Amino acid sequence: MTLDNMVRRHGSWIESGIAEGPVVSSRIRLARNLEGYSFPGWASEEENDAIWGELSKIFKSFADPFVAFGMAEIPAMDKEILFERHLISNELSQQDDSCGVFVSEDECLSIMINEEDHIRIQSLQPGLNLQKAWKAADYIDDQLESNLCYAFSPKLGYLTSCPSNVGTGMRASVMLHLPGLVLMEEMTPVINGISKIGLAVRGMWGEGSEAAGNMFQVSNQITLGRREGDIIAHLEQIVHELIDHELNARQRLMEKQPLLLEDHVARAVGILSNAKLMSSGEALNLLSALRLGLDMEILNRISPRELDTLFISIQPAHLQRIENKDLDPDARDVVRAAMLRKYMKNATQGTSNK
Amino acid sequence: MTLDNMVRRHGSWIESGIAEGPVVSSRIRLARNLEGYSFPGWASEEENDAIWGELSKIFKSFADPFVAFGMAEIPAMDKEILFERHLISNELSQQDDSCGVFVSEDECLSIMINEEDHIRIQSLQPGLNLQKAWKAADYIDDQLESNLCYAFSPKLGYLTSCPSNVGTGMRASVMLHLPGLVLMEEMTPVINGISKIGLAVRGMWGEGSEAAGNMFQVSNQITLGRREGDIIAHLEQIVHELIDHELNARQRLMEKQPLLLEDHVARAVGILSNAKLMSSGEALNLLSALRLGLDMEILNRISPRELDTLFISIQPAHLQRIENKDLDPDARDVVRAAMLRKYMKNATQGTSNK
């Protein structure tokens, strides 16, 4: 599997088509470090090299194939693509030597090496599937632990570069699509409420990113003094509450302002089908309206197949890879608009919107 | 001819289809008053009644049929319709007793009685046709003068209620569609320049109205000490300069930012074809983009037939008359959006936009 295949193929978890409704995806991240090595920020190049080499050997030995992307070897654009696909963090995409990522065939697993910690196992699943994501991460964790000696304190748990991750080293998060709460202007109190119970709300691309396209990542803040199962159960409970809030907001919109909702969706269809220039920010918001329209059955027959993929493939690096050339932001707006018009044409073929 | 016929029929000057390019229409207005009567603002009810009665007799005697609309007799909604069709002023639409308007079959001529002056002859023509409008106004003026005694000073000319109209009593104006200058943000200096040479720039519905839909009325300010022919020639010259400015702005847009222009037009098509709610302000701006798209041949086969009519028929009173019921603003937004979707469907049938 090459990056080109990943960008062009269909069938990754992102477009599994089961991610309807407010929940887009579930993610488990485990932070691990190796006994006897300094944390990446303090480690010498030799130490980092040794870790990257050691992990490469281990991943090659696995029965399931993983693709290795060394940050020193791949061009900047490829790092951007991995970032846009949620396979590496923004931080790793900025780094070069002695670090990289191992990605599973279906992109459900990605293991970053020498990012903030020596090892960051990420497990992604479509929809609300924290348990499945946890099991997959836990399996890789066990496999690695049978080959390596983790930095572990019997009192604290797994030791990590940043104290906020010490303990389980786990962050569980769920990506939610919450256009109803945004349209009803109820998102701010929801975010405030969530923060008070030890969870964090972030944008589509994690820490520091804005909530474009009405996408929100909700995750646990506390990793210390709790068992993984408890953290996941708590997050799941809150996510179920958020789903209820969102569905309730959508229901109220539909009952009280059905035309406002229909107008919101219909305009998105009109603009996506016709615009000649489109920024990624506007595209995300319009795709969000389309996704809402599908969920609310305002759009009857539009195909959801590629919809969630588009949230990623309209991003700058993906666009350039698909077009196979460097494009400045203005040129990207042209190509993005063309891609979306084409999608709309295919998706609405033979479709009559309400 | 009834008001219903006017609203529903096709074929008035507005949709003659010759009003392509930046010029929409030309208008001549003559203010006249009768010797021996106080000006309307100071006149007694008896005087005003006498004038309305006298004029009614004269218009009945004309070979060409005129329809009389007495402001005391018609409902408020009908007055709004006459106003939206540019047949009476906002001021007359607010009045009741002893005043009204006589309208010719083709709506090219409308003669308001007891508005600011006893008689206000308005002559409208599609496109840049000030001469033709002037001749038609002049003809009615002569016919009235052969039956009435005008208040006239050999030194000053025609006497009018407001000193600014004394002299010729004439206001010549041209309605221009200037989206190029607006998009290039060059309209403010143009307006300032025009003001300096004794002309005024107003919005689509005259004094005090905003320039919705990129429509601007340019008219002479000075009526005293000049001959009608000179006033018209001067206005025509400035209008030709404005047309050049506008076409030049469009050309520069097309050369330097063709995609911006195409995007502007394509989005208007998309929104008009899909929106479920539409304010009149937004509709005017989108119709303006459509009109520009037609002029620039960005839209190839969209029918211009009804386009200029829509600028009027999407207005509140017209919408309610067409639907044959009272509609609050929210309900109008729904009906307006539906009317525009229907127009777009018919207009673009079998059309492929560039």
mmCIF file of C-alpha atoms in Angstrom, chain B:
data_model
loop_
_atom_site.group_PDB
_atom_site.id
_atom_site.type_symbol
_atom_site.label_atom_id
_atom_site.label_comp_id
_atom_site.label_asym_id
_atom_site.label_seq_id
_atom_site.Cartn_x
_atom_site.Cartn_y
_atom_site.Cartn_z
ATOM 1 C CA MET B 1 -57.269 46.526 -17.782
ATOM 2 C CA THR B 2 -57.338 45.776 -14.065
ATOM 3 C CA LEU B 3 -54.474 45.665 -11.610
ATOM 4 C CA ASP B 4 -54.758 41.857 -11.619
ATOM 5 C CA ASN B 5 -54.192 41.811 -15.349
ATOM 6 C CA MET B 6 -51.186 44.070 -14.965
ATOM 7 C CA VAL B 7 -49.660 41.825 -12.337
ATOM 8 C CA ARG B 8 -50.314 38.577 -14.151
ATOM 9 C CA ARG B 9 -49.891 39.450 -17.787
ATOM 10 C CA HIS B 10 -46.694 39.370 -19.730
ATOM 11 C CA GLY B 11 -45.816 42.039 -22.215
ATOM 12 C CA SER B 12 -45.497 45.309 -20.305
ATOM 13 C CA TRP B 13 -42.488 47.462 -21.144
ATOM 14 C CA ILE B 14 -40.642 45.925 -18.184
ATOM 15 C CA GLU B 15 -40.219 42.574 -19.880
ATOM 16 C CA SER B 16 -39.797 43.783 -23.421
ATOM 17 C CA GLY B 17 -36.510 41.932 -23.397
ATOM 18 C CA ILE B 18 -34.661 44.770 -25.055
ATOM 19 C CA ALA B 19 -33.339 46.048 -21.750
ATOM 20 C CA GLU B 20 -30.123 44.042 -21.870
ATOM 21 C CA GLY B 21 -26.800 45.529 -20.876
ATOM 22 C CA PRO B 22 -26.335 48.081 -18.126
ATOM 23 C CA VAL B 23 -29.361 50.236 -19.041
ATOM 24 C CA VAL B 24 -32.708 49.001 -17.743
ATOM 25 C CA SER B 25 -35.053 51.874 -18.474
ATOM 26 C CA SER B 26 -35.447 55.577 -19.196
ATOM 27 C CA ARG B 27 -37.932 57.874 -17.535
ATOM 28 C CA ILE B 28 -39.160 61.417 -18.033
ATOM 29 C CA ARG B 29 -41.255 63.132 -15.370
ATOM 30 C CA LEU B 30 -42.970 66.483 -15.897
ATOM 31 C CA ALA B 31 -44.393 68.431 -12.948
ATOM 32 C CA ARG B 32 -47.353 70.658 -13.808
ATOM 33 C CA ASN B 33 -49.788 72.730 -11.797
ATOM 34 C CA LEU B 34 -53.062 74.455 -12.621
ATOM 35 C CA GLU B 35 -53.545 78.211 -12.666
ATOM 36 C CA GLY B 36 -55.986 79.428 -10.011
ATOM 37 C CA TYR B 37 -55.588 76.498 -7.620
ATOM 38 C CA SER B 38 -53.367 76.200 -4.548
ATOM 39 C CA PHE B 39 -50.606 73.632 -4.751
ATOM 40 C CA PRO B 40 -51.833 70.236 -3.417
ATOM 41 C CA GLY B 41 -50.198 70.624 0.015
ATOM 42 C CA TRP B 42 -52.018 73.907 0.619
ATOM 43 C CA ALA B 43 -55.235 73.262 -1.346
ATOM 44 C CA SER B 44 -58.649 72.668 0.236
ATOM 45 C CA GLU B 45 -60.372 69.333 -0.223
ATOM 46 C CA GLU B 46 -62.793 71.042 -2.608
ATOM 47 C CA GLU B 47 -59.970 72.284 -4.799
ATOM 48 C CA ASN B 48 -58.337 68.850 -4.883
ATOM 49 C CA ASP B 49 -61.681 67.197 -5.638
ATOM 50 C CA ALA B 50 -62.301 69.640 -8.469
ATOM 51 C CA ILE B 51 -58.895 68.905 -10.003
ATOM 52 C CA TRP B 52 -59.273 65.098 -9.725
ATOM 53 C CA GLY B 53 -62.773 65.368 -11.253
ATOM 54 C CA GLU B 54 -61.608 67.639 -14.063
ATOM 55 C CA LEU B 55 -58.667 65.398 -14.952
ATOM 56 C CA SER B 56 -60.861 62.289 -14.845
ATOM 57 C CA LYS B 57 -63.120 63.854 -17.471
ATOM 58 C CA ILE B 58 -60.184 64.776 -19.685
ATOM 59 C CA PHE B 59 -58.575 61.316 -19.518
ATOM 60 C CA LYS B 60 -61.915 59.672 -20.350
ATOM 61 C CA SER B 61 -62.105 61.831 -23.462
ATOM 62 C CA PHE B 62 -58.721 60.650 -24.792
ATOM 63 C CA ALA B 63 -58.662 58.230 -27.730
ATOM 64 C CA ASP B 64 -55.968 56.101 -26.050
ATOM 65 C CA PRO B 65 -57.432 54.314 -23.046
ATOM 66 C CA PHE B 66 -56.134 55.192 -19.584
ATOM 67 C CA VAL B 67 -57.096 53.360 -16.410
ATOM 68 C CA ALA B 68 -57.936 55.547 -13.421
ATOM 69 C CA PHE B 69 -56.897 54.481 -9.929
ATOM 70 C CA GLY B 70 -58.343 56.813 -7.298
ATOM 71 C CA MET B 71 -56.364 56.512 -4.079
ATOM 72 C CA ALA B 72 -59.567 56.850 -2.035
ATOM 73 C CA GLU B 73 -61.119 53.873 -3.791
ATOM 74 C CA ILE B 74 -58.420 51.250 -4.029
ATOM 75 C CA PRO B 75 -57.114 49.133 -1.136
ATOM 76 C CA ALA B 76 -53.690 49.768 0.382
ATOM 77 C CA MET B 77 -52.318 46.633 -1.258
ATOM 78 C CA ASP B 78 -53.192 47.942 -4.727
ATOM 79 C CA LYS B 79 -51.363 51.176 -3.978
ATOM 80 C CA GLU B 80 -48.335 49.093 -3.025
ATOM 81 C CA ILE B 81 -48.566 47.262 -6.329
ATOM 82 C CA LEU B 82 -48.703 50.512 -8.297
ATOM 83 C CA PHE B 83 -45.688 51.703 -6.317
ATOM 84 C CA GLU B 84 -43.721 48.493 -6.890
ATOM 85 C CA ARG B 85 -44.446 48.827 -10.628
ATOM 86 C CA HIS B 86 -42.976 52.367 -10.545
ATOM 87 C CA LEU B 87 -46.389 53.804 -11.553
ATOM 88 C CA ILE B 88 -46.885 55.960 -8.449
ATOM 89 C CA SER B 89 -44.533 57.445 -5.902
ATOM 90 C CA ASN B 90 -44.207 56.256 -2.342
ATOM 91 C CA GLU B 91 -45.803 59.579 -1.296
ATOM 92 C CA LEU B 92 -48.948 59.046 -3.384
ATOM 93 C CA SER B 93 -49.256 55.469 -2.103
ATOM 94 C CA GLN B 94 -49.592 56.956 1.420
ATOM 95 C CA GLN B 95 -52.369 59.378 0.410
ATOM 96 C CA ASP B 96 -56.143 58.871 0.205
ATOM 97 C CA ASP B 97 -58.622 61.533 -0.782
ATOM 98 C CA SER B 98 -58.883 63.425 -4.081
ATOM 99 C CA CYS B 99 -55.808 62.032 -5.677
ATOM 100 C CA GLY B 100 -54.865 59.174 -7.938
ATOM 101 C CA VAL B 101 -53.152 58.072 -11.104
ATOM 102 C CA PHE B 102 -54.038 57.473 -14.753
ATOM 103 C CA VAL B 103 -52.121 54.608 -16.330
ATOM 104 C CA SER B 104 -51.828 53.768 -20.023
ATOM 105 C CA GLU B 105 -52.490 50.235 -21.281
ATOM 106 C CA ASP B 106 -48.780 49.449 -21.739
ATOM 107 C CA GLU B 107 -47.848 51.137 -18.419
ATOM 108 C CA CYS B 108 -45.442 53.421 -20.285
ATOM 109 C CA LEU B 109 -47.398 56.466 -19.164
ATOM 110 C CA SER B 110 -48.673 57.209 -15.685
ATOM 111 C CA ILE B 111 -50.057 60.585 -14.649
ATOM 112 C CA MET B 112 -50.290 61.193 -10.918
ATOM 113 C CA ILE B 113 -52.846 63.758 -9.758
ATOM 114 C CA ASN B 114 -52.463 65.788 -6.541
ATOM 115 C CA GLU B 115 -49.215 64.270 -5.437
ATOM 116 C CA GLU B 116 -46.643 66.982 -4.680
ATOM 117 C CA ASP B 117 -47.911 68.834 -7.760
ATOM 118 C CA HIS B 118 -51.358 68.851 -9.361
ATOM 119 C CA ILE B 119 -50.097 66.836 -12.289
ATOM 120 C CA ARG B 120 -47.042 64.627 -12.616
ATOM 121 C CA ILE B 121 -46.631 63.046 -16.012
ATOM 122 C CA GLN B 122 -44.338 60.020 -16.018
ATOM 123 C CA SER B 123 -43.173 58.393 -19.210
ATOM 124 C CA LEU B 124 -41.183 55.150 -19.053
ATOM 125 C CA GLN B 125 -39.312 53.315 -21.795
ATOM 126 C CA PRO B 126 -37.158 50.184 -21.708
ATOM 127 C CA GLY B 127 -33.452 50.655 -22.415
ATOM 128 C CA LEU B 128 -31.833 54.005 -23.156
ATOM 129 C CA ASN B 129 -34.774 55.794 -24.791
ATOM 130 C CA LEU B 130 -34.983 59.208 -23.197
ATOM 131 C CA GLN B 131 -36.030 60.824 -26.476
ATOM 132 C CA LYS B 132 -38.929 58.455 -26.983
ATOM 133 C CA ALA B 133 -39.961 58.855 -23.340
ATOM 134 C CA TRP B 134 -39.728 62.621 -23.699
ATOM 135 C CA LYS B 135 -41.875 62.633 -26.838
ATOM 136 C CA ALA B 136 -44.578 60.565 -25.165
ATOM 137 C CA ALA B 137 -44.563 62.811 -22.095
ATOM 138 C CA ASP B 138 -44.558 65.902 -24.255
ATOM 139 C CA TYR B 139 -47.528 64.603 -26.248
ATOM 140 C CA ILE B 140 -49.613 64.026 -23.085
ATOM 141 C CA ASP B 141 -48.444 67.400 -21.770
ATOM 142 C CA ASP B 142 -49.725 69.090 -24.950
ATOM 143 C CA GLN B 143 -53.024 67.234 -24.814
ATOM 144 C CA LEU B 144 -53.551 68.286 -21.188
ATOM 145 C CA GLU B 145 -52.493 71.864 -21.871
ATOM 146 C CA SER B 146 -55.102 72.128 -24.622
ATOM 147 C CA ASN B 147 -57.750 71.389 -21.966
ATOM 148 C CA LEU B 148 -56.265 73.153 -18.930
ATOM 149 C CA CYS B 149 -54.515 76.325 -17.914
ATOM 150 C CA TYR B 150 -51.063 75.545 -16.431
ATOM 151 C CA ALA B 151 -49.424 77.716 -13.790
ATOM 152 C CA PHE B 152 -46.616 79.237 -15.831
ATOM 153 C CA SER B 153 -44.270 82.174 -15.449
ATOM 154 C CA PRO B 154 -42.778 83.573 -18.650
ATOM 155 C CA LYS B 155 -39.616 84.327 -16.676
ATOM 156 C CA LEU B 156 -39.243 81.074 -14.649
ATOM 157 C CA GLY B 157 -41.227 78.537 -16.649
ATOM 158 C CA TYR B 158 -43.588 76.003 -15.081
ATOM 159 C CA LEU B 159 -44.338 76.727 -11.441
ATOM 160 C CA THR B 160 -44.135 73.818 -9.053
ATOM 161 C CA SER B 161 -44.812 73.025 -5.432
ATOM 162 C CA CYS B 162 -41.128 72.546 -4.661
ATOM 163 C CA PRO B 163 -38.731 75.232 -5.954
ATOM 164 C CA SER B 164 -36.304 72.538 -7.114
ATOM 165 C CA ASN B 165 -38.719 71.620 -9.911
ATOM 166 C CA VAL B 166 -39.512 75.143 -11.149
ATOM 167 C CA GLY B 167 -38.610 75.779 -14.789
ATOM 168 C CA THR B 168 -38.986 72.820 -17.085
ATOM 169 C CA GLY B 169 -40.614 70.834 -14.262
ATOM 170 C CA MET B 170 -38.738 67.965 -15.802
ATOM 171 C CA ARG B 171 -36.756 65.182 -14.278
ATOM 172 C CA ALA B 172 -35.102 62.802 -16.690
ATOM 173 C CA SER B 173 -33.697 59.611 -15.227
ATOM 174 C CA VAL B 174 -32.118 56.384 -16.352
ATOM 175 C CA MET B 175 -32.149 53.132 -14.392
ATOM 176 C CA LEU B 176 -28.758 51.456 -14.650
ATOM 177 C CA HIS B 177 -27.629 48.001 -13.609
ATOM 178 C CA LEU B 178 -24.033 48.440 -12.441
ATOM 179 C CA PRO B 179 -22.834 45.179 -10.864
ATOM 180 C CA GLY B 180 -19.369 45.493 -12.426
ATOM 181 C CA LEU B 181 -18.663 48.802 -10.712
ATOM 182 C CA VAL B 182 -20.075 47.454 -7.441
ATOM 183 C CA LEU B 183 -18.000 44.240 -7.612
ATOM 184 C CA MET B 184 -14.880 46.285 -8.405
ATOM 185 C CA GLU B 185 -15.761 48.598 -5.494
ATOM 186 C CA GLU B 186 -15.734 51.633 -7.773
ATOM 187 C CA MET B 187 -19.300 52.812 -7.244
ATOM 188 C CA THR B 188 -18.578 55.348 -4.487
ATOM 189 C CA PRO B 189 -16.198 57.518 -6.555
ATOM 190 C CA VAL B 190 -18.611 57.273 -9.483
ATOM 191 C CA ILE B 191 -21.498 58.525 -7.339
ATOM 192 C CA ASN B 192 -19.335 61.341 -5.976
ATOM 193 C CA GLY B 193 -18.298 62.351 -9.497
ATOM 194 C CA ILE B 194 -21.880 62.381 -10.750
ATOM 195 C CA SER B 195 -23.068 64.517 -7.835
ATOM 196 C CA LYS B 196 -20.481 67.161 -8.731
ATOM 197 C CA ILE B 197 -21.902 67.641 -12.223
ATOM 198 C CA GLY B 198 -25.463 68.298 -11.116
ATOM 199 C CA LEU B 199 -26.868 64.787 -11.366
ATOM 200 C CA ALA B 200 -28.287 62.604 -8.584
ATOM 201 C CA VAL B 201 -27.901 58.862 -7.997
ATOM 202 C CA ARG B 202 -30.726 57.037 -6.226
ATOM 203 C CA GLY B 203 -31.853 53.465 -5.609
ATOM 204 C CA MET B 204 -34.313 51.358 -7.545
ATOM 205 C CA TRP B 205 -37.431 52.990 -6.074
ATOM 206 C CA GLY B 206 -36.272 56.590 -6.259
ATOM 207 C CA GLU B 207 -35.602 59.089 -3.497
ATOM 208 C CA GLY B 208 -34.489 57.523 -0.226
ATOM 209 C CA SER B 209 -34.414 53.976 -1.548
ATOM 210 C CA GLU B 210 -31.307 51.840 -1.339
ATOM 211 C CA ALA B 211 -29.426 50.573 -4.344
ATOM 212 C CA ALA B 212 -30.704 46.998 -4.072
ATOM 213 C CA GLY B 213 -29.801 44.594 -6.838
ATOM 214 C CA ASN B 214 -27.036 46.923 -8.045
ATOM 215 C CA MET B 215 -29.706 49.105 -9.665
ATOM 216 C CA PHE B 216 -29.088 52.862 -9.727
ATOM 217 C CA GLN B 217 -31.282 55.697 -10.981
ATOM 218 C CA VAL B 218 -29.326 58.608 -12.374
ATOM 219 C CA SER B 219 -31.258 61.848 -12.900
ATOM 220 C CA ASN B 220 -30.850 65.566 -13.424
ATOM 221 C CA GLN B 221 -31.045 67.822 -10.369
ATOM 222 C CA ILE B 222 -31.375 71.156 -12.199
ATOM 223 C CA THR B 223 -34.671 72.016 -13.889
ATOM 224 C CA LEU B 224 -34.397 75.784 -14.097
ATOM 225 C CA GLY B 225 -32.734 77.765 -16.883
ATOM 226 C CA ARG B 226 -32.183 74.850 -19.211
ATOM 227 C CA ARG B 227 -34.147 73.495 -22.108
ATOM 228 C CA GLU B 228 -35.548 69.982 -21.909
ATOM 229 C CA GLY B 229 -33.460 68.876 -24.881
ATOM 230 C CA ASP B 230 -30.257 70.057 -23.213
ATOM 231 C CA ILE B 231 -31.087 68.331 -19.930
ATOM 232 C CA ILE B 232 -31.745 65.080 -21.800
ATOM 233 C CA ALA B 233 -28.610 65.423 -23.953
ATOM 234 C CA HIS B 234 -26.463 66.011 -20.857
ATOM 235 C CA LEU B 235 -27.945 63.021 -19.031
ATOM 236 C CA GLU B 236 -27.556 60.837 -22.110
ATOM 237 C CA GLN B 237 -23.908 61.808 -22.373
ATOM 238 C CA ILE B 238 -23.252 60.923 -18.728
ATOM 239 C CA VAL B 239 -25.172 57.656 -19.087
ATOM 240 C CA HIS B 240 -22.983 56.709 -22.053
ATOM 241 C CA GLU B 241 -19.935 57.403 -19.893
ATOM 242 C CA LEU B 242 -21.392 55.289 -17.094
ATOM 243 C CA ILE B 243 -22.071 52.452 -19.531
ATOM 244 C CA ASP B 244 -18.439 52.647 -20.655
ATOM 245 C CA HIS B 245 -17.248 52.596 -17.030
ATOM 246 C CA GLU B 246 -19.475 49.627 -16.261
ATOM 247 C CA LEU B 247 -18.481 47.650 -19.358
ATOM 248 C CA ASN B 248 -14.855 48.437 -18.632
ATOM 249 C CA ALA B 249 -15.233 47.180 -15.041
ATOM 250 C CA ARG B 250 -16.872 43.989 -16.336
ATOM 251 C CA GLN B 251 -14.095 43.537 -18.879
ATOM 252 C CA ARG B 252 -11.422 43.914 -16.222
ATOM 253 C CA LEU B 253 -13.267 41.463 -14.006
ATOM 254 C CA MET B 254 -13.475 38.983 -16.863
ATOM 255 C CA GLU B 255 -9.791 39.376 -17.713
ATOM 256 C CA LYS B 256 -8.304 39.472 -14.240
ATOM 257 C CA GLN B 257 -10.732 37.414 -12.165
ATOM 258 C CA PRO B 258 -12.820 35.356 -14.557
ATOM 259 C CA LEU B 259 -13.412 32.654 -11.975
ATOM 260 C CA LEU B 260 -14.514 35.140 -9.348
ATOM 261 C CA LEU B 261 -17.097 36.405 -11.826
ATOM 262 C CA GLU B 262 -18.188 32.908 -12.883
ATOM 263 C CA ASP B 263 -18.375 31.859 -9.244
ATOM 264 C CA HIS B 264 -20.511 34.915 -8.415
ATOM 265 C CA VAL B 265 -22.976 34.022 -11.169
ATOM 266 C CA ALA B 266 -22.914 30.254 -10.588
ATOM 267 C CA ARG B 267 -23.620 30.642 -6.873
ATOM 268 C CA ALA B 268 -26.611 32.854 -7.686
ATOM 269 C CA VAL B 269 -27.925 30.116 -9.997
ATOM 270 C CA GLY B 270 -27.367 27.515 -7.279
ATOM 271 C CA ILE B 271 -29.048 29.481 -4.502
ATOM 272 C CA LEU B 272 -31.985 30.710 -6.608
ATOM 273 C CA SER B 273 -32.575 27.156 -7.845
ATOM 274 C CA ASN B 274 -32.549 25.607 -4.390
ATOM 275 C CA ALA B 275 -33.309 27.996 -1.522
ATOM 276 C CA LYS B 276 -36.538 27.493 0.433
ATOM 277 C CA LEU B 277 -36.501 30.942 2.052
ATOM 278 C CA MET B 278 -35.589 34.176 0.297
ATOM 279 C CA SER B 279 -35.793 37.814 1.401
ATOM 280 C CA SER B 280 -36.468 40.405 -1.294
ATOM 281 C CA GLY B 281 -33.081 42.034 -0.664
ATOM 282 C CA GLU B 282 -31.203 38.779 -1.249
ATOM 283 C CA ALA B 283 -33.380 37.974 -4.257
ATOM 284 C CA LEU B 284 -32.563 41.316 -5.902
ATOM 285 C CA ASN B 285 -28.858 40.737 -5.430
ATOM 286 C CA LEU B 286 -29.031 37.207 -6.848
ATOM 287 C CA LEU B 287 -31.159 38.341 -9.794
ATOM 288 C CA SER B 288 -28.566 41.041 -10.376
ATOM 289 C CA ALA B 289 -25.874 38.346 -10.583
ATOM 290 C CA LEU B 290 -28.045 36.417 -13.053
ATOM 291 C CA ARG B 291 -28.559 39.521 -15.185
ATOM 292 C CA LEU B 292 -24.793 40.086 -15.183
ATOM 293 C CA GLY B 293 -24.236 36.442 -16.113
ATOM 294 C CA LEU B 294 -26.554 36.851 -19.089
ATOM 295 C CA ASP B 295 -24.862 40.055 -20.226
ATOM 296 C CA MET B 296 -21.423 38.441 -19.905
ATOM 297 C CA GLU B 297 -22.566 35.273 -21.663
ATOM 298 C CA ILE B 298 -21.532 33.222 -18.634
ATOM 299 C CA LEU B 299 -25.074 31.909 -18.647
ATOM 300 C CA ASN B 300 -25.675 30.868 -22.206
ATOM 301 C CA ARG B 301 -29.196 29.795 -22.579
ATOM 302 C CA ILE B 302 -31.064 31.115 -19.563
ATOM 303 C CA SER B 303 -34.143 32.961 -20.737
ATOM 304 C CA PRO B 304 -34.031 36.714 -20.119
ATOM 305 C CA ARG B 305 -37.754 36.981 -20.827
ATOM 306 C CA GLU B 306 -38.994 37.208 -17.272
ATOM 307 C CA LEU B 307 -35.781 38.269 -15.557
ATOM 308 C CA ASP B 308 -36.417 42.014 -15.358
ATOM 309 C CA THR B 309 -40.045 41.376 -14.417
ATOM 310 C CA LEU B 310 -38.856 39.342 -11.434
ATOM 311 C CA PHE B 311 -37.144 42.400 -9.954
ATOM 312 C CA ILE B 312 -40.704 43.683 -9.483
ATOM 313 C CA SER B 313 -42.807 40.551 -9.058
ATOM 314 C CA ILE B 314 -40.770 39.307 -6.074
ATOM 315 C CA GLN B 315 -41.767 42.474 -4.176
ATOM 316 C CA PRO B 316 -44.168 42.060 -1.210
ATOM 317 C CA ALA B 317 -47.420 43.364 -2.715
ATOM 318 C CA HIS B 318 -46.900 41.594 -6.042
ATOM 319 C CA LEU B 319 -46.213 38.315 -4.280
ATOM 320 C CA GLN B 320 -49.406 38.619 -2.263
ATOM 321 C CA ARG B 321 -51.450 39.536 -5.329
ATOM 322 C CA ILE B 322 -50.060 36.619 -7.293
ATOM 323 C CA GLU B 323 -50.810 34.260 -4.380
ATOM 324 C CA ASN B 324 -54.131 36.031 -3.831
ATOM 325 C CA LYS B 325 -53.767 36.248 -0.044
ATOM 326 C CA ASP B 326 -52.236 38.299 2.723
ATOM 327 C CA LEU B 327 -48.820 36.958 3.640
ATOM 328 C CA ASP B 328 -46.626 37.996 6.546
ATOM 329 C CA PRO B 329 -42.923 38.557 5.823
ATOM 330 C CA ASP B 330 -41.964 34.969 6.781
ATOM 331 C CA ALA B 331 -44.618 33.498 4.502
ATOM 332 C CA ARG B 332 -43.509 35.837 1.699
ATOM 333 C CA ASP B 333 -39.960 34.510 1.990
ATOM 334 C CA VAL B 334 -41.308 30.990 1.361
ATOM 335 C CA VAL B 335 -43.463 32.023 -1.603
ATOM 336 C CA ARG B 336 -40.683 34.171 -3.057
ATOM 337 C CA ALA B 337 -38.219 31.268 -2.893
ATOM 338 C CA ALA B 338 -40.746 28.960 -4.573
ATOM 339 C CA MET B 339 -41.419 31.503 -7.342
ATOM 340 C CA LEU B 340 -37.705 31.862 -8.000
ATOM 341 C CA ARG B 341 -37.080 28.099 -8.018
ATOM 342 C CA LYS B 342 -39.876 27.742 -10.565
ATOM 343 C CA TYR B 343 -38.427 30.504 -12.706
ATOM 344 C CA MET B 344 -34.980 28.919 -12.565
ATOM 345 C CA LYS B 345 -36.377 25.524 -13.485
ATOM 346 C CA ASN B 346 -38.176 26.934 -16.505
ATOM 347 C CA ALA B 347 -35.400 29.329 -17.435
ATOM 348 C CA THR B 348 -32.638 26.749 -17.322
ATOM 349 C CA GLN B 349 -34.587 23.883 -18.867
ATOM 350 C CA GLY B 350 -32.162 22.145 -21.149
ATOM 351 C CA THR B 351 -29.468 24.629 -20.198
ATOM 352 C CA SER B 352 -25.890 23.801 -19.518
ATOM 353 C CA ASN B 353 -24.067 26.571 -17.758
ATOM 354 C CA LYS B 354 -20.475 27.033 -18.708
#
